[in-house]
Phi, psi and omega in degrees: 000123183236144179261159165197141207256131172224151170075009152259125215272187173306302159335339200246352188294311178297348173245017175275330200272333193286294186302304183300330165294327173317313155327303191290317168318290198298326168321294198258057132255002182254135162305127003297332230295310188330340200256352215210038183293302189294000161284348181239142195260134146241151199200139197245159122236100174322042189297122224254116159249157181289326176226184201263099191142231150177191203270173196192071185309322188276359193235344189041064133277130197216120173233159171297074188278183144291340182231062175353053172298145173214148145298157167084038163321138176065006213048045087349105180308304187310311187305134150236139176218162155247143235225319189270110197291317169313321197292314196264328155312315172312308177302297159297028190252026205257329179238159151294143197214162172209348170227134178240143178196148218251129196229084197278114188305112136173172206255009188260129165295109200182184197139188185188156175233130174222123169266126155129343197243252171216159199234160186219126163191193215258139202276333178282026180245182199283340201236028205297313186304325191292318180288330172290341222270323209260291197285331197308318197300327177274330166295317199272321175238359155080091127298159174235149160308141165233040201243193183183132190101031193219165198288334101052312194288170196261198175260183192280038185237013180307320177222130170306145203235349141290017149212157197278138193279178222249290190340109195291320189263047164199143202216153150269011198061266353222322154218111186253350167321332246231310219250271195225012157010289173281336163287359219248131181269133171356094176130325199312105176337111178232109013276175207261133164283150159288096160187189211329302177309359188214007179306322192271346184271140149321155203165169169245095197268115195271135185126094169165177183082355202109300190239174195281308178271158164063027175211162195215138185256172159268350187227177167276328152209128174221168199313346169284302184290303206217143193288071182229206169319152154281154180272163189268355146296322167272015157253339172286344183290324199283342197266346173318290179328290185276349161297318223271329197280331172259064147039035193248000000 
């Protein structure tokens, strides 16, 4: 896992390094990774930007970063990306890597995941370790939001809902065979309604992906929706990741 510093200045080097240890503790208390400390190599890079921050278009703020990172990807406040992907292969290319992630100097709530590529978001804000945890989960293992219903979500066209998503923690029925099935204790309703009895439970719960209808989660609330636990389907998808990467 390489860290890589965007919006930090030479001067800045010390709390880039500060925030990625920060990162990284919090990274192994959460389950799995906590079980899987000893599979993982960190790796810092120090890229040097002129100036302190990162860009905030809708705020017309623009700063000189090194991985010309911005809010308001998609027009989304929230959304931060650095858009250009060579760019950040470039930076990275100072380490070995097999995950990569962007640890962006400024206090505003926000971030982004793209798997396989990188995942990103701001080392100062009140939730900041929870949002890597969250965006870490779509770079690293291509978790789908599960949340849904937020001004945040895209529209309902996001996803075909006559064909089954890619995504291991979101399902359309279409091959629910595919997905965590097999986890669902003996009986379970599908789809599962929500209520006292099944709140706590595993389940096929309707509502993710964005939208409310016709896409469906396993839990009622987990570290993709919301700040609590991964749900046990996106923890066996994150341990998947990691045997296939530490060769087990």
């Amino acid at each position: 896992l390489c860290f890589i510093a965007e919006g930090y200045t030479t001067q800045e080097m010390e709390k880039f390094r500060a925030d990625a240890l920060r990162f990284t503790e919090y990274l192994f208390t959460m389950a799995p990774y906590n079980r899987h400390k000893e599979d993982f190599n960190i790796w810092l890079v120090e890229s040097i930007s002129e100036e302190s921050g990162t860009d905030i278009p809708h705020e017309d703020v623009w700063k000189k970063t090194v991985a010309n990172s911005n809010f308001y990807t998609f027009r989304s406040d929230r959304y931060l990306t650095a858009q250009n992907q060579k760019t950040i292969c470039q930076i990275a290319t100072a380490a070995p890597y097999d995950a990569l992630y962007v640890i962006v100097n400024n206090e505003k709530y926000g971030g982004g995941g793209i798997y396989n590529f990188y995942g990103l978001s701001t080392s100062n804000c009140k939730w900041a370790e929870e949002v890597f945890v969250h965006e870490f989960g779509h770079s690293f293992a291509g978790l789908a939001d599960e949340y849904f219903g937020k001004p945040v979500a895209y529209d309902d066209t996001f996803y075909n809902l006559e064909k089954e998503p890619w995504e291991p923690n979101i399902t359309t029925l279409v091959d629910f065979e595919s997905k965590w099935k097999d986890l669902l204790p003996e009986g379970t309703q599908i789809p599962t309604p929500l209520n006292d009895e099944t709140k706590d439970k595993i389940g096929v719960f309707e509502g993710g992906g964005y939208v409310d209808k016709g896409i469906y989660r396993p839990v009622d609330h987990c570290k993709m929706r919301d700040y609590v636990d991964y749900c046990p389907a996106c923890s066996r998808a994150i341990l998947q990741v990691i045997d296939h990467l530490s060769d087990k």
